[in-house]
mmCIF file of C-alpha atoms in Angstrom:
data_model
loop_
_atom_site.group_PDB
_atom_site.id
_atom_site.type_symbol
_atom_site.label_atom_id
_atom_site.label_comp_id
_atom_site.label_asym_id
_atom_site.label_seq_id
_atom_site.Cartn_x
_atom_site.Cartn_y
_atom_site.Cartn_z
ATOM 1 C CA MET A 1129 -23.879 63.164 -108.721
ATOM 2 C CA THR A 1130 -25.417 64.712 -111.721
ATOM 3 C CA ILE A 1131 -29.079 64.724 -112.659
ATOM 4 C CA ASN A 1132 -29.911 63.343 -115.925
ATOM 5 C CA CYS A 1133 -32.983 65.794 -117.772
ATOM 6 C CA TYR A 1134 -35.124 64.903 -120.605
ATOM 7 C CA GLN A 1135 -37.640 66.958 -122.750
ATOM 8 C CA LEU A 1136 -40.762 64.652 -123.215
ATOM 9 C CA THR A 1137 -42.325 65.082 -126.459
ATOM 10 C CA PRO A 1138 -44.580 63.072 -128.924
ATOM 11 C CA GLY A 1139 -41.864 62.006 -130.833
ATOM 12 C CA GLY A 1140 -39.721 60.877 -127.832
ATOM 13 C CA ILE A 1141 -37.273 61.587 -125.215
ATOM 14 C CA THR A 1142 -34.421 64.185 -125.971
ATOM 15 C CA PRO A 1143 -31.157 64.298 -123.198
ATOM 16 C CA LEU A 1144 -30.485 68.060 -122.225
ATOM 17 C CA ARG A 1145 -27.406 69.327 -121.365
ATOM 18 C CA ILE A 1146 -27.986 70.943 -117.884
ATOM 19 C CA SER A 1147 -25.244 70.850 -115.422
ATOM 20 C CA ALA A 1148 -27.012 70.259 -112.007
ATOM 21 C CA SER A 1149 -25.697 68.225 -109.212
ATOM 22 C CA THR A 1150 -29.518 68.284 -107.532
ATOM 23 C CA LEU A 1151 -33.338 68.102 -108.589
ATOM 24 C CA ASP A 1152 -33.364 71.565 -107.825
ATOM 25 C CA ASP A 1153 -30.581 72.939 -109.039
ATOM 26 C CA MET A 1154 -32.210 71.233 -112.451
ATOM 27 C CA THR A 1155 -35.652 73.120 -111.963
ATOM 28 C CA ARG A 1156 -33.930 76.304 -111.597
ATOM 29 C CA GLU A 1157 -32.208 75.783 -114.817
ATOM 30 C CA LEU A 1158 -35.533 75.134 -116.753
ATOM 31 C CA PRO A 1159 -38.962 77.649 -117.305
ATOM 32 C CA GLN A 1160 -40.643 78.214 -114.756
ATOM 33 C CA GLY A 1161 -44.130 75.790 -114.212
ATOM 34 C CA PHE A 1162 -45.853 73.150 -112.245
ATOM 35 C CA TYR A 1163 -43.943 70.436 -111.063
ATOM 36 C CA THR A 1164 -44.267 66.769 -109.351
ATOM 37 C CA THR A 1165 -42.005 64.406 -107.223
ATOM 38 C CA PHE A 1166 -42.015 61.166 -106.512
ATOM 39 C CA THR A 1167 -39.771 57.720 -106.021
ATOM 40 C CA THR A 1168 -40.232 54.656 -108.283
ATOM 41 C CA LEU A 1169 -41.125 51.140 -106.416
ATOM 42 C CA ALA A 1170 -40.978 47.566 -107.242
ATOM 43 C CA GLY A 1171 -37.915 47.515 -109.420
ATOM 44 C CA GLY A 1172 -38.753 50.506 -111.272
ATOM 45 C CA THR A 1173 -42.233 49.148 -111.968
ATOM 46 C CA ARG A 1174 -44.539 51.038 -109.900
ATOM 47 C CA VAL A 1175 -45.265 54.380 -108.242
ATOM 48 C CA LEU A 1176 -47.646 55.076 -105.511
ATOM 49 C CA GLY A 1177 -50.315 57.540 -106.649
ATOM 50 C CA LEU A 1178 -48.935 58.364 -110.051
ATOM 51 C CA LYS A 1179 -52.364 59.615 -111.041
ATOM 52 C CA SER A 1180 -52.447 62.046 -108.448
ATOM 53 C CA HIS A 1181 -49.169 63.268 -108.894
ATOM 54 C CA LEU A 1182 -49.335 63.706 -112.532
ATOM 55 C CA GLN A 1183 -52.816 65.753 -111.910
ATOM 56 C CA ARG A 1184 -50.331 68.266 -110.118
ATOM 57 C CA LEU A 1185 -49.481 69.083 -113.537
ATOM 58 C CA TYR A 1186 -52.392 68.950 -115.814
ATOM 59 C CA ILE A 1187 -55.036 70.290 -113.723
ATOM 60 C CA PRO A 1188 -53.227 73.794 -113.416
ATOM 61 C CA ALA A 1189 -52.517 73.554 -116.917
ATOM 62 C CA HIS A 1190 -56.374 72.764 -117.703
ATOM 63 C CA ASP A 1191 -57.665 75.636 -115.400
ATOM 64 C CA LEU A 1192 -54.993 78.333 -117.025
ATOM 65 C CA GLY A 1193 -56.202 77.101 -120.575
ATOM 66 C CA LEU A 1194 -52.363 75.875 -121.571
ATOM 67 C CA LYS A 1195 -52.245 72.754 -123.855
ATOM 68 C CA PRO A 1196 -49.450 70.741 -122.893
ATOM 69 C CA ALA A 1197 -47.161 69.101 -125.152
ATOM 70 C CA LEU A 1198 -47.535 65.800 -124.158
ATOM 71 C CA GLU A 1199 -50.761 64.457 -123.575
ATOM 72 C CA GLU A 1200 -51.578 62.909 -120.110
ATOM 73 C CA ALA A 1201 -52.084 59.204 -121.176
ATOM 74 C CA ALA A 1202 -49.152 59.692 -122.960
ATOM 75 C CA LEU A 1203 -47.002 60.257 -119.979
ATOM 76 C CA PRO A 1204 -46.556 57.165 -117.935
ATOM 77 C CA GLN A 1205 -45.090 55.223 -121.027
ATOM 78 C CA ARG A 1206 -42.239 57.727 -121.650
ATOM 79 C CA LEU A 1207 -41.734 57.277 -117.641
ATOM 80 C CA ALA A 1208 -41.449 54.003 -117.707
ATOM 81 C CA GLU A 1209 -38.465 54.260 -120.358
ATOM 82 C CA LEU A 1210 -36.679 56.590 -118.420
ATOM 83 C CA VAL A 1211 -36.507 54.907 -115.317
ATOM 84 C CA LYS A 1212 -34.977 51.838 -116.543
ATOM 85 C CA GLN A 1213 -31.778 53.444 -116.938
ATOM 86 C CA ASN A 1214 -31.311 53.311 -113.156
ATOM 87 C CA LEU A 1215 -32.687 49.686 -112.730
ATOM 88 C CA PRO A 1216 -31.454 47.907 -110.354
ATOM 89 C CA ARG A 1217 -32.077 50.927 -108.154
ATOM 90 C CA GLU A 1218 -35.271 53.034 -107.706
ATOM 91 C CA SER A 1219 -35.510 56.475 -109.253
ATOM 92 C CA ARG A 1220 -36.357 59.725 -107.884
ATOM 93 C CA VAL A 1221 -38.285 61.206 -110.378
ATOM 94 C CA ARG A 1222 -39.116 65.292 -110.956
ATOM 95 C CA LEU A 1223 -41.807 66.319 -113.806
ATOM 96 C CA ILE A 1224 -42.131 70.021 -114.533
ATOM 97 C CA LEU A 1225 -44.688 71.082 -117.229
ATOM 98 C CA THR A 1226 -43.809 74.547 -118.416
ATOM 99 C CA ARG A 1227 -46.379 77.193 -117.410
ATOM 100 C CA GLU A 1228 -45.529 79.488 -120.650
ATOM 101 C CA ALA A 1229 -45.154 76.859 -123.529
ATOM 102 C CA GLY A 1230 -46.527 73.357 -122.188
ATOM 103 C CA GLU A 1231 -43.214 72.127 -122.360
ATOM 104 C CA LEU A 1232 -42.699 68.579 -120.450
ATOM 105 C CA TYR A 1233 -39.439 67.898 -118.667
ATOM 106 C CA ALA A 1234 -37.752 64.866 -116.887
ATOM 107 C CA GLY A 1235 -35.441 64.978 -114.016
ATOM 108 C CA LEU A 1236 -33.918 61.637 -112.617
ATOM 109 C CA GLU A 1237 -30.985 60.544 -110.080
ATOM 110 C CA PRO A 1238 -31.114 57.216 -108.743
ATOM 111 C CA PHE A 1239 -32.372 56.726 -105.287
ATOM 112 C CA THR A 1240 -30.968 56.437 -102.029
ATOM 113 C CA PRO A 1241 -33.670 55.164 -99.061
ATOM 114 C CA LEU A 1242 -32.827 57.113 -95.835
ATOM 115 C CA PRO A 1243 -30.948 55.704 -93.574
ATOM 116 C CA GLU A 1244 -33.212 53.395 -91.006
ATOM 117 C CA THR A 1245 -31.586 55.495 -87.966
ATOM 118 C CA VAL A 1246 -34.172 58.425 -89.376
ATOM 119 C CA TYR A 1247 -37.133 56.372 -88.663
ATOM 120 C CA THR A 1248 -35.910 54.667 -85.446
ATOM 121 C CA ASN A 1249 -34.256 57.975 -83.635
ATOM 122 C CA GLY A 1250 -36.195 60.879 -85.499
ATOM 123 C CA VAL A 1251 -35.045 63.758 -86.829
ATOM 124 C CA HIS A 1252 -34.236 67.905 -86.124
ATOM 125 C CA VAL A 1253 -36.536 70.375 -87.748
ATOM 126 C CA ILE A 1254 -36.287 74.550 -87.634
ATOM 127 C CA THR A 1255 -39.102 76.865 -88.676
ATOM 128 C CA ALA A 1256 -38.969 79.949 -90.767
ATOM 129 C CA ASP A 1257 -41.692 82.792 -91.332
ATOM 130 C CA LEU A 1258 -42.446 81.767 -94.925
ATOM 131 C CA ALA A 1259 -45.514 80.497 -96.765
ATOM 132 C CA ARG A 1260 -46.210 79.608 -100.081
ATOM 133 C CA ARG A 1261 -47.578 82.384 -102.512
ATOM 134 C CA ASN A 1262 -50.583 80.075 -104.363
ATOM 135 C CA PRO A 1263 -49.911 77.249 -101.964
ATOM 136 C CA ARG A 1264 -52.787 75.005 -103.545
ATOM 137 C CA ILE A 1265 -50.397 74.660 -106.647
ATOM 138 C CA LYS A 1266 -46.757 73.240 -106.741
ATOM 139 C CA ASP A 1267 -44.792 75.941 -108.324
ATOM 140 C CA THR A 1268 -41.325 75.861 -109.596
ATOM 141 C CA ASP A 1269 -41.358 79.840 -108.030
ATOM 142 C CA PHE A 1270 -41.229 78.198 -104.679
ATOM 143 C CA ILE A 1271 -37.754 76.462 -104.977
ATOM 144 C CA ALA A 1272 -36.297 79.866 -105.789
ATOM 145 C CA GLN A 1273 -38.650 81.793 -102.958
ATOM 146 C CA SER A 1274 -37.382 79.197 -100.308
ATOM 147 C CA LEU A 1275 -33.546 79.242 -101.586
ATOM 148 C CA ALA A 1276 -32.117 80.669 -98.369
ATOM 149 C CA GLN A 1277 -34.159 78.387 -96.157
ATOM 150 C CA ARG A 1278 -33.090 75.199 -98.616
ATOM 151 C CA GLN A 1279 -29.524 76.267 -97.704
ATOM 152 C CA MET A 1280 -30.452 75.948 -94.045
ATOM 153 C CA LEU A 1281 -30.830 71.806 -94.388
ATOM 154 C CA ASN A 1282 -27.608 69.824 -93.144
ATOM 155 C CA ARG A 1283 -26.856 66.786 -91.262
ATOM 156 C CA ASP A 1284 -28.202 67.817 -88.147
ATOM 157 C CA VAL A 1285 -31.527 69.913 -89.680
ATOM 158 C CA PHE A 1286 -33.436 67.558 -91.704
ATOM 159 C CA GLU A 1287 -36.593 69.906 -92.808
ATOM 160 C CA VAL A 1288 -37.762 73.743 -92.568
ATOM 161 C CA LEU A 1289 -41.103 74.340 -91.374
ATOM 162 C CA LEU A 1290 -42.950 76.753 -92.974
ATOM 163 C CA THR A 1291 -44.827 79.365 -90.584
ATOM 164 C CA LYS A 1292 -47.481 82.373 -90.580
ATOM 165 C CA ASN A 1293 -48.256 84.509 -87.494
ATOM 166 C CA GLY A 1294 -47.127 81.454 -85.264
ATOM 167 C CA ALA A 1295 -48.795 78.964 -87.058
ATOM 168 C CA ILE A 1296 -47.190 75.464 -88.805
ATOM 169 C CA LEU A 1297 -48.365 75.031 -91.897
ATOM 170 C CA GLU A 1298 -46.289 72.722 -93.566
ATOM 171 C CA GLY A 1299 -42.314 71.584 -94.324
ATOM 172 C CA MET A 1300 -40.721 72.613 -97.801
ATOM 173 C CA THR A 1301 -40.615 69.325 -99.132
ATOM 174 C CA SER A 1302 -42.981 67.849 -96.785
ATOM 175 C CA ASN A 1303 -46.551 67.938 -94.802
ATOM 176 C CA PHE A 1304 -46.577 68.561 -90.887
ATOM 177 C CA TYR A 1305 -48.242 67.153 -88.123
ATOM 178 C CA ALA A 1306 -48.962 67.073 -84.650
ATOM 179 C CA VAL A 1307 -49.981 64.373 -81.790
ATOM 180 C CA ARG A 1308 -51.573 65.051 -78.868
ATOM 181 C CA TYR A 1309 -52.552 62.525 -76.351
ATOM 182 C CA VAL A 1310 -56.264 62.464 -74.671
ATOM 183 C CA ILE A 1311 -55.914 60.846 -71.360
ATOM 184 C CA ALA A 1312 -59.500 59.998 -69.919
ATOM 185 C CA ARG A 1313 -60.086 58.574 -66.264
ATOM 186 C CA ARG A 1314 -62.998 57.131 -65.297
ATOM 187 C CA SER A 1315 -64.228 55.675 -61.498
ATOM 188 C CA GLU A 1316 -65.929 52.655 -61.256
ATOM 189 C CA THR A 1317 -67.136 51.203 -57.712
ATOM 190 C CA THR A 1318 -66.227 47.781 -57.071
ATOM 191 C CA THR A 1319 -66.819 45.703 -54.174
ATOM 192 C CA LYS A 1320 -63.517 44.935 -52.382
ATOM 193 C CA GLN A 1321 -63.279 42.176 -49.958
ATOM 194 C CA SER A 1322 -62.036 43.054 -46.762
ATOM 195 C CA SER A 1323 -63.060 42.404 -42.838
ATOM 196 C CA GLU A 1324 -65.099 45.885 -43.402
ATOM 197 C CA ASP A 1325 -66.537 45.259 -46.560
ATOM 198 C CA GLU A 1326 -65.785 48.690 -47.905
ATOM 199 C CA ALA A 1327 -66.055 49.953 -51.362
ATOM 200 C CA SER A 1328 -63.011 51.103 -52.999
ATOM 201 C CA PRO A 1329 -62.672 53.283 -56.395
ATOM 202 C CA ARG A 1330 -60.644 51.471 -59.440
ATOM 203 C CA ARG A 1331 -59.680 53.901 -61.987
ATOM 204 C CA SER A 1332 -59.632 52.625 -65.720
ATOM 205 C CA ILE A 1333 -57.293 54.810 -68.300
ATOM 206 C CA ARG A 1334 -58.290 54.785 -71.854
ATOM 207 C CA ASN A 1335 -55.695 56.713 -73.947
ATOM 208 C CA ASP A 1336 -57.048 58.644 -77.260
ATOM 209 C CA SER A 1337 -54.911 60.607 -79.559
ATOM 210 C CA THR A 1338 -55.576 63.277 -81.644
ATOM 211 C CA LEU A 1339 -53.743 64.212 -84.923
ATOM 212 C CA ILE A 1340 -53.347 67.784 -85.829
ATOM 213 C CA THR A 1341 -52.709 69.711 -89.299
ATOM 214 C CA ALA A 1342 -53.243 72.683 -91.411
ATOM 215 C CA ARG A 1343 -56.084 72.142 -93.687
ATOM 216 C CA TYR A 1344 -55.541 75.764 -95.603
ATOM 217 C CA GLY A 1345 -52.250 77.429 -97.016
ATOM 218 C CA ILE A 1346 -50.758 74.129 -97.604
ATOM 219 C CA LEU A 1347 -50.088 72.422 -100.396
ATOM 220 C CA PRO A 1348 -51.969 68.848 -100.135
ATOM 221 C CA GLY A 1349 -49.149 65.970 -100.125
ATOM 222 C CA VAL A 1350 -50.359 63.022 -101.887
ATOM 223 C CA THR A 1351 -48.719 60.968 -99.048
ATOM 224 C CA ARG A 1352 -50.791 63.346 -96.744
ATOM 225 C CA ARG A 1353 -54.440 61.918 -98.152
ATOM 226 C CA ILE A 1354 -53.156 58.342 -97.404
ATOM 227 C CA VAL A 1355 -51.824 58.861 -94.310
ATOM 228 C CA LEU A 1356 -54.959 60.642 -92.549
ATOM 229 C CA ARG A 1357 -56.861 58.081 -94.163
ATOM 230 C CA LEU A 1358 -54.828 55.317 -91.995
ATOM 231 C CA ALA A 1359 -55.345 57.731 -88.939
ATOM 232 C CA ARG A 1360 -58.761 57.437 -89.257
ATOM 233 C CA GLY A 1361 -58.925 53.759 -89.415
ATOM 234 C CA GLN A 1362 -56.814 53.151 -86.564
ATOM 235 C CA GLY A 1363 -59.227 55.195 -84.888
ATOM 236 C CA ILE A 1364 -57.291 58.407 -84.095
ATOM 237 C CA ARG A 1365 -59.552 62.008 -84.288
ATOM 238 C CA ILE A 1366 -58.280 64.656 -87.180
ATOM 239 C CA GLU A 1367 -58.028 68.049 -86.254
ATOM 240 C CA TYR A 1368 -57.901 70.537 -88.935
ATOM 241 C CA ARG A 1369 -56.140 73.621 -88.018
ATOM 242 C CA ALA A 1370 -52.547 74.854 -88.257
ATOM 243 C CA PRO A 1371 -50.504 73.630 -84.853
ATOM 244 C CA ARG A 1372 -49.448 76.026 -82.937
ATOM 245 C CA MET A 1373 -45.618 77.008 -82.101
ATOM 246 C CA ASP A 1374 -46.202 77.553 -79.063
ATOM 247 C CA GLU A 1375 -48.108 74.558 -78.270
ATOM 248 C CA THR A 1376 -46.911 71.568 -76.252
ATOM 249 C CA PHE A 1377 -47.545 67.643 -78.433
ATOM 250 C CA ASP A 1378 -46.829 65.068 -77.513
ATOM 251 C CA GLU A 1379 -45.573 63.736 -80.888
ATOM 252 C CA ALA A 1380 -44.929 65.064 -84.444
ATOM 253 C CA PHE A 1381 -43.751 63.608 -88.136
ATOM 254 C CA LEU A 1382 -43.531 64.816 -91.514
ATOM 255 C CA THR A 1383 -44.930 62.885 -94.504
ATOM 256 C CA SER A 1384 -43.565 62.946 -98.354
ATOM 257 C CA SER A 1385 -43.572 60.554 -101.233
ATOM 258 C CA SER A 1386 -39.845 59.995 -101.108
ATOM 259 C CA ARG A 1387 -39.634 59.779 -97.649
ATOM 260 C CA GLY A 1388 -42.790 58.356 -96.289
ATOM 261 C CA VAL A 1389 -43.466 58.830 -92.437
ATOM 262 C CA VAL A 1390 -40.593 60.786 -90.762
ATOM 263 C CA PRO A 1391 -40.875 61.069 -86.863
ATOM 264 C CA VAL A 1392 -39.818 64.936 -85.687
ATOM 265 C CA VAL A 1393 -38.276 64.438 -81.987
ATOM 266 C CA MET A 1394 -36.741 67.829 -81.765
ATOM 267 C CA MET A 1395 -37.923 71.710 -83.071
ATOM 268 C CA ASP A 1396 -35.914 74.644 -82.975
ATOM 269 C CA GLY A 1397 -33.836 73.130 -80.618
ATOM 270 C CA GLU A 1398 -36.388 72.064 -78.056
ATOM 271 C CA PRO A 1399 -37.482 68.327 -77.923
ATOM 272 C CA VAL A 1400 -41.264 67.220 -78.938
ATOM 273 C CA GLY A 1401 -42.901 65.553 -76.218
ATOM 274 C CA GLN A 1402 -40.072 62.751 -74.758
ATOM 275 C CA GLY A 1403 -37.569 63.663 -77.491
ATOM 276 C CA ARG A 1404 -38.161 60.042 -78.968
ATOM 277 C CA VAL A 1405 -40.142 58.782 -81.612
ATOM 278 C CA GLY A 1406 -43.863 57.897 -80.267
ATOM 279 C CA GLU A 1407 -46.198 55.333 -81.032
ATOM 280 C CA VAL A 1408 -48.633 57.116 -82.818
ATOM 281 C CA THR A 1409 -45.997 58.008 -85.628
ATOM 282 C CA LYS A 1410 -44.721 53.923 -85.331
ATOM 283 C CA ARG A 1411 -48.372 52.791 -85.749
ATOM 284 C CA LEU A 1412 -48.768 55.202 -88.627
ATOM 285 C CA SER A 1413 -45.248 54.088 -90.370
ATOM 286 C CA LYS A 1414 -46.121 50.684 -90.217
ATOM 287 C CA ALA A 1415 -49.493 50.996 -91.704
ATOM 288 C CA TYR A 1416 -48.094 53.603 -94.516
ATOM 289 C CA LYS A 1417 -45.013 50.733 -95.090
ATOM 290 C CA ALA A 1418 -47.821 47.886 -95.588
ATOM 291 C CA TYR A 1419 -50.375 50.688 -97.843
ATOM 292 C CA LEU A 1420 -47.543 51.291 -100.304
ATOM 293 C CA GLN A 1421 -46.616 47.734 -101.225
ATOM 294 C CA GLN A 1422 -50.561 47.045 -101.704
ATOM 295 C CA HIS A 1423 -51.392 50.012 -103.641
ATOM 296 C CA ALA A 1424 -48.334 51.727 -105.766
ATOM 297 C CA GLU A 1425 -49.810 51.554 -109.552
ATOM 298 C CA LEU A 1426 -47.828 49.959 -112.144
ATOM 299 C CA ILE A 1427 -45.773 52.246 -114.475
ATOM 300 C CA GLY A 1428 -46.994 52.676 -118.367
ATOM 301 C CA ALA A 1429 -50.010 50.099 -117.619
#
């Protein structure tokens, strides 16, 4: 597959001759800068969290006193024009705002959804001792920094989790969450009708869940904010700390804009929980898909 790359300016869209088979390859060919990646929806007309994606470019540029070549308000219309080329398929889009000159580039590829088995069977991940230099900014420098880890991805390894001092921070291209069940038991005394009229204890069991995810040292994902909001709405407790590699979890999952909620069933060759997709992950995945259909923003509106 060849990635189509363009420079976006106030005057229009200029195709570039860059030989790249992936968005990462394309990114390494361009000047360093800030980037964001997302997938279109509804026949190339909508994007979930489009404003948040664009702010990943324009907020750090503003903080540096950098004047982008294309104003943020003009970018959605350029995007609407670009994604038409992949119709009727959806597009996976990467935007890059260069750090030095404020130039804006876009890379496009037809979006291929993950096989449904990824969501029903879960995925395997591995860990690596690596962290972003500046975790609050999505900088293209990290793509080069993590090149060795990206080469570990294959049909058996879905994602590499970044760790520091035994703490799991995030995935290279995703956010990470662990789930632990809390089972509370209480005894209630009821009268059991018997020949001796003896009282016998009856136990009721209440199942709760805690979601554990790092607050610091990570890139706050667009999908992450939505999933955490959905989790709170379902009564799931959120514990903001980095899960430890030596902890035992009942479930785990990843989130990203292009892939949604992805169950993790194996980590470093060891099963997570029972080694199958858990109920909390299933519920959040279903809720996220519903949210996706209802709240995606219209491109160019």
